[in-house]
Amino acid sequence: MTDGRNAEPVTPGETDAARRGATVWLTGLPSAGKTTLARALAERLRGTGHRVEVLDGDELRAFLSADLGFTRADRDRHVRRVGFVAELLASHGVKAVVPVIAPYADSRQAVRERHERHGTPYLEVHVATPVEVCSTRDVKGLYARQAAGELTGLTGVDDPYQPPETPDLRIRTHDRGVEDCAAALHALLGERGLA
């Protein structure tokens, strides 16, 4: 008896790499470029026959974790929920690209361990954009609101962010363009037999 994992029908001409699911978790500060990079990677992967889902952090907060706040316990719970969904998709041959801050190392490690227990490939990518650059980009106006005293608990400013010590890849989006960053990430997937 099987639990149905990886029991997908094979599409003619589909490569082994395209059939292999994986989670690519992009962690970094708000406005670091995680979602932009995730979308660029997804486009590249779809162009070569991969099934891809981008699990956007804001959308997941609204629909999967609307009951949670921003305490450390709630942030941990949110990351674990997202990790569960990503692993489930990846176990069925989908590339789950996850641009979610995940500020705490122990939460990210719990997600990695879940993937390892199930034999599901997992890559952690640190989108290492300095806070000064993120605050200039300020895509959602969070840094401006924090500076004006309208917001507290902003990750990397007045709430902790623990950068990964040994990510699978560290990308500095302030030093290179989006396509160059996506190419580097795509190359990593290729090296791991996932693209």
GROMACS .gro file of C-alpha atoms in nm, residues 3-186:
model
  184
    3ASP     CA    1   0.036   0.688   0.069
    4GLY     CA    2   0.022   0.829  -0.283
    5ARG     CA    3   0.341   1.034  -0.257
    6ASN     CA    4   0.520   1.075  -0.588
    7ALA     CA    5   0.261   0.861  -0.765
    8GLU     CA    6   0.218   1.118  -1.042
    9PRO     CA    7   0.174   1.000  -1.401
   10VAL     CA    8   0.470   1.069  -1.626
   11THR     CA    9   0.418   1.320  -1.904
   12PRO     CA   10   0.590   1.219  -2.228
   13GLY     CA   11   0.917   1.410  -2.271
   14GLU     CA   12   0.924   1.516  -1.906
   15THR     CA   13   1.270   1.495  -1.750
   16ASP     CA   14   1.353   1.331  -1.418
   17ALA     CA   15   1.452   1.672  -1.280
   18ALA     CA   16   1.117   1.821  -1.385
   19ARG     CA   17   0.932   1.539  -1.207
   20ARG     CA   18   1.129   1.580  -0.883
   21GLY     CA   19   0.965   1.805  -0.631
   22ALA     CA   20   1.159   2.025  -0.392
   23THR     CA   21   1.115   2.317  -0.158
   24VAL     CA   22   1.322   2.628  -0.221
   25TRP     CA   23   1.287   2.851   0.086
   26LEU     CA   24   1.394   3.212   0.039
   27THR     CA   25   1.454   3.379   0.375
   28GLY     CA   26   1.553   3.741   0.429
   29LEU     CA   27   1.438   4.077   0.559
   30PRO     CA   28   1.121   4.253   0.441
   31SER     CA   29   1.184   4.412   0.096
   32ALA     CA   30   1.498   4.201   0.045
   33GLY     CA   31   1.370   4.079  -0.292
   34LYS     CA   32   1.245   3.732  -0.194
   35THR     CA   33   0.915   3.742  -0.382
   36THR     CA   34   1.064   3.904  -0.692
   37LEU     CA   35   1.334   3.637  -0.702
   38ALA     CA   36   1.080   3.359  -0.635
   39ARG     CA   37   0.866   3.471  -0.930
   40ALA     CA   38   1.169   3.495  -1.160
   41LEU     CA   39   1.281   3.144  -1.062
   42ALA     CA   40   0.929   3.007  -1.104
   43GLU     CA   41   0.911   3.152  -1.456
   44ARG     CA   42   1.242   2.987  -1.548
   45LEU     CA   43   1.133   2.652  -1.408
   46ARG     CA   44   0.791   2.660  -1.578
   47GLY     CA   45   0.967   2.738  -1.904
   48THR     CA   46   1.148   2.405  -1.882
   49GLY     CA   47   0.846   2.193  -1.790
   50HIS     CA   48   0.848   2.204  -1.409
   51ARG     CA   49   0.534   2.224  -1.200
   52VAL     CA   50   0.585   2.520  -0.967
   53GLU     CA   51   0.395   2.694  -0.689
   54VAL     CA   52   0.511   3.018  -0.529
   55LEU     CA   53   0.390   3.017  -0.168
   56ASP     CA   54   0.382   3.393  -0.108
   57GLY     CA   55   0.425   3.492   0.255
   58ASP     CA   56   0.161   3.766   0.254
   59GLU     CA   57  -0.101   3.546   0.087
   60LEU     CA   58  -0.030   3.261   0.329
   61ARG     CA   59  -0.059   3.498   0.625
   62ALA     CA   60  -0.401   3.608   0.502
   63PHE     CA   61  -0.542   3.262   0.429
   64LEU     CA   62  -0.341   3.000   0.617
   65SER     CA   63  -0.242   3.192   0.930
   66ALA     CA   64  -0.501   3.467   0.966
   67ASP     CA   65  -0.550   3.350   1.326
   68LEU     CA   66  -0.187   3.425   1.415
   69GLY     CA   67  -0.015   3.741   1.528
   70PHE     CA   68   0.354   3.826   1.523
   71THR     CA   69   0.477   3.689   1.856
   72ARG     CA   70   0.770   3.453   1.837
   73ALA     CA   71   0.538   3.155   1.901
   74ASP     CA   72   0.298   3.268   1.629
   75ARG     CA   73   0.579   3.329   1.380
   76ASP     CA   74   0.712   2.980   1.455
   77ARG     CA   75   0.366   2.828   1.407
   78HIS     CA   76   0.325   3.013   1.076
   79VAL     CA   77   0.662   2.893   0.944
   80ARG     CA   78   0.582   2.533   1.039
   81ARG     CA   79   0.243   2.553   0.866
   82VAL     CA   80   0.402   2.688   0.551
   83GLY     CA   81   0.672   2.422   0.575
   84PHE     CA   82   0.406   2.151   0.594
   85VAL     CA   83   0.230   2.280   0.282
   86ALA     CA   84   0.560   2.318   0.094
   87GLU     CA   85   0.672   1.965   0.183
   88LEU     CA   86   0.335   1.822   0.084
   89LEU     CA   87   0.351   1.991  -0.258
   90ALA     CA   88   0.716   1.897  -0.307
   91SER     CA   89   0.645   1.535  -0.218
   92HIS     CA   90   0.405   1.529  -0.514
   93GLY     CA   91   0.654   1.656  -0.770
   94VAL     CA   92   0.598   2.030  -0.737
   95LYS     CA   93   0.876   2.283  -0.694
   96ALA     CA   94   0.750   2.485  -0.396
   97VAL     CA   95   0.924   2.822  -0.398
   98VAL     CA   96   0.871   2.989  -0.061
   99PRO     CA   97   0.956   3.360  -0.018
  100VAL     CA   98   0.882   3.379   0.356
  101ILE     CA   99   1.094   3.575   0.607
  102ALA     CA  100   1.109   3.294   0.869
  103PRO     CA  101   1.318   3.505   1.109
  104TYR     CA  102   1.418   3.233   1.355
  105ALA     CA  103   1.681   2.968   1.284
  106ASP     CA  104   1.508   2.701   1.493
  107SER     CA  105   1.183   2.737   1.294
  108ARG     CA  106   1.370   2.704   0.965
  109GLN     CA  107   1.557   2.404   1.101
  110ALA     CA  108   1.229   2.236   1.198
  111VAL     CA  109   1.107   2.278   0.839
  112ARG     CA  110   1.433   2.134   0.702
  113GLU     CA  111   1.407   1.836   0.938
  114ARG     CA  112   1.049   1.765   0.829
  115HIS     CA  113   1.167   1.754   0.467
  116GLU     CA  114   1.460   1.528   0.559
  117ARG     CA  115   1.231   1.287   0.747
  118HIS     CA  116   1.019   1.250   0.435
  119GLY     CA  117   1.311   1.237   0.192
  120THR     CA  118   1.199   1.559   0.022
  121PRO     CA  119   1.468   1.788  -0.123
  122TYR     CA  120   1.496   2.121   0.058
  123LEU     CA  121   1.712   2.422  -0.024
  124GLU     CA  122   1.752   2.723   0.201
  125VAL     CA  123   1.844   3.045   0.022
  126HIS     CA  124   1.941   3.355   0.216
  127VAL     CA  125   1.840   3.668   0.027
  128ALA     CA  126   2.106   3.875   0.202
  129THR     CA  127   2.006   4.233   0.136
  130PRO     CA  128   2.125   4.483   0.401
  131VAL     CA  129   1.855   4.652   0.608
  132GLU     CA  130   1.963   4.992   0.473
  133VAL     CA  131   1.884   4.878   0.118
  134CYS     CA  132   1.559   4.710   0.226
  135SER     CA  133   1.444   5.029   0.401
  136THR     CA  134   1.513   5.228   0.083
  137ARG     CA  135   1.315   4.982  -0.129
  138ASP     CA  136   1.038   4.963   0.136
  139VAL     CA  137   0.801   4.786  -0.102
  140LYS     CA  138   0.513   4.773   0.150
  141GLY     CA  139   0.590   5.093   0.341
  142LEU     CA  140   0.678   4.897   0.656
  143TYR     CA  141   1.007   5.074   0.728
  144ALA     CA  142   0.842   5.416   0.690
  145ARG     CA  143   0.561   5.312   0.924
  146GLN     CA  144   0.812   5.179   1.178
  147ALA     CA  145   1.017   5.500   1.159
  148ALA     CA  146   0.699   5.704   1.214
  149GLY     CA  147   0.613   5.499   1.524
  150GLU     CA  148   0.306   5.344   1.360
  151LEU     CA  149   0.448   4.991   1.359
  152THR     CA  150   0.649   4.781   1.601
  153GLY     CA  151   0.796   4.435   1.565
  154LEU     CA  152   0.952   4.492   1.221
  155THR     CA  153   1.185   4.203   1.147
  156GLY     CA  154   1.547   4.314   1.138
  157VAL     CA  155   1.474   4.655   1.291
  158ASP     CA  156   1.303   4.618   1.629
  159ASP     CA  157   1.239   4.243   1.610
  160PRO     CA  158   1.511   3.980   1.561
  161TYR     CA  159   1.620   3.823   1.234
  162GLN     CA  160   1.863   3.533   1.261
  163PRO     CA  161   2.038   3.498   0.924
  164PRO     CA  162   2.122   3.142   0.820
  165GLU     CA  163   2.479   3.047   0.907
  166THR     CA  164   2.515   2.789   0.631
  167PRO     CA  165   2.244   2.832   0.368
  168ASP     CA  166   2.257   2.632   0.047
  169LEU     CA  167   2.299   2.966  -0.129
  170ARG     CA  168   2.343   3.327  -0.021
  171ILE     CA  169   2.230   3.586  -0.276
  172ARG     CA  170   2.303   3.956  -0.244
  173THR     CA  171   2.025   4.115  -0.449
  174HIS     CA  172   2.168   4.464  -0.407
  175ASP     CA  173   2.484   4.364  -0.599
  176ARG     CA  174   2.317   4.195  -0.900
  177GLY     CA  175   2.006   4.209  -1.112
  178VAL     CA  176   1.699   3.990  -1.073
  179GLU     CA  177   1.775   3.770  -1.375
  180ASP     CA  178   2.134   3.716  -1.260
  181CYS     CA  179   2.011   3.616  -0.913
  182ALA     CA  180   1.748   3.382  -1.063
  183ALA     CA  181   2.015   3.228  -1.287
  184ALA     CA  182   2.237   3.159  -0.985
  185LEU     CA  183   1.947   2.995  -0.803
  186HIS     CA  184   1.849   2.794  -1.112
   0.00000   0.00000   0.00000
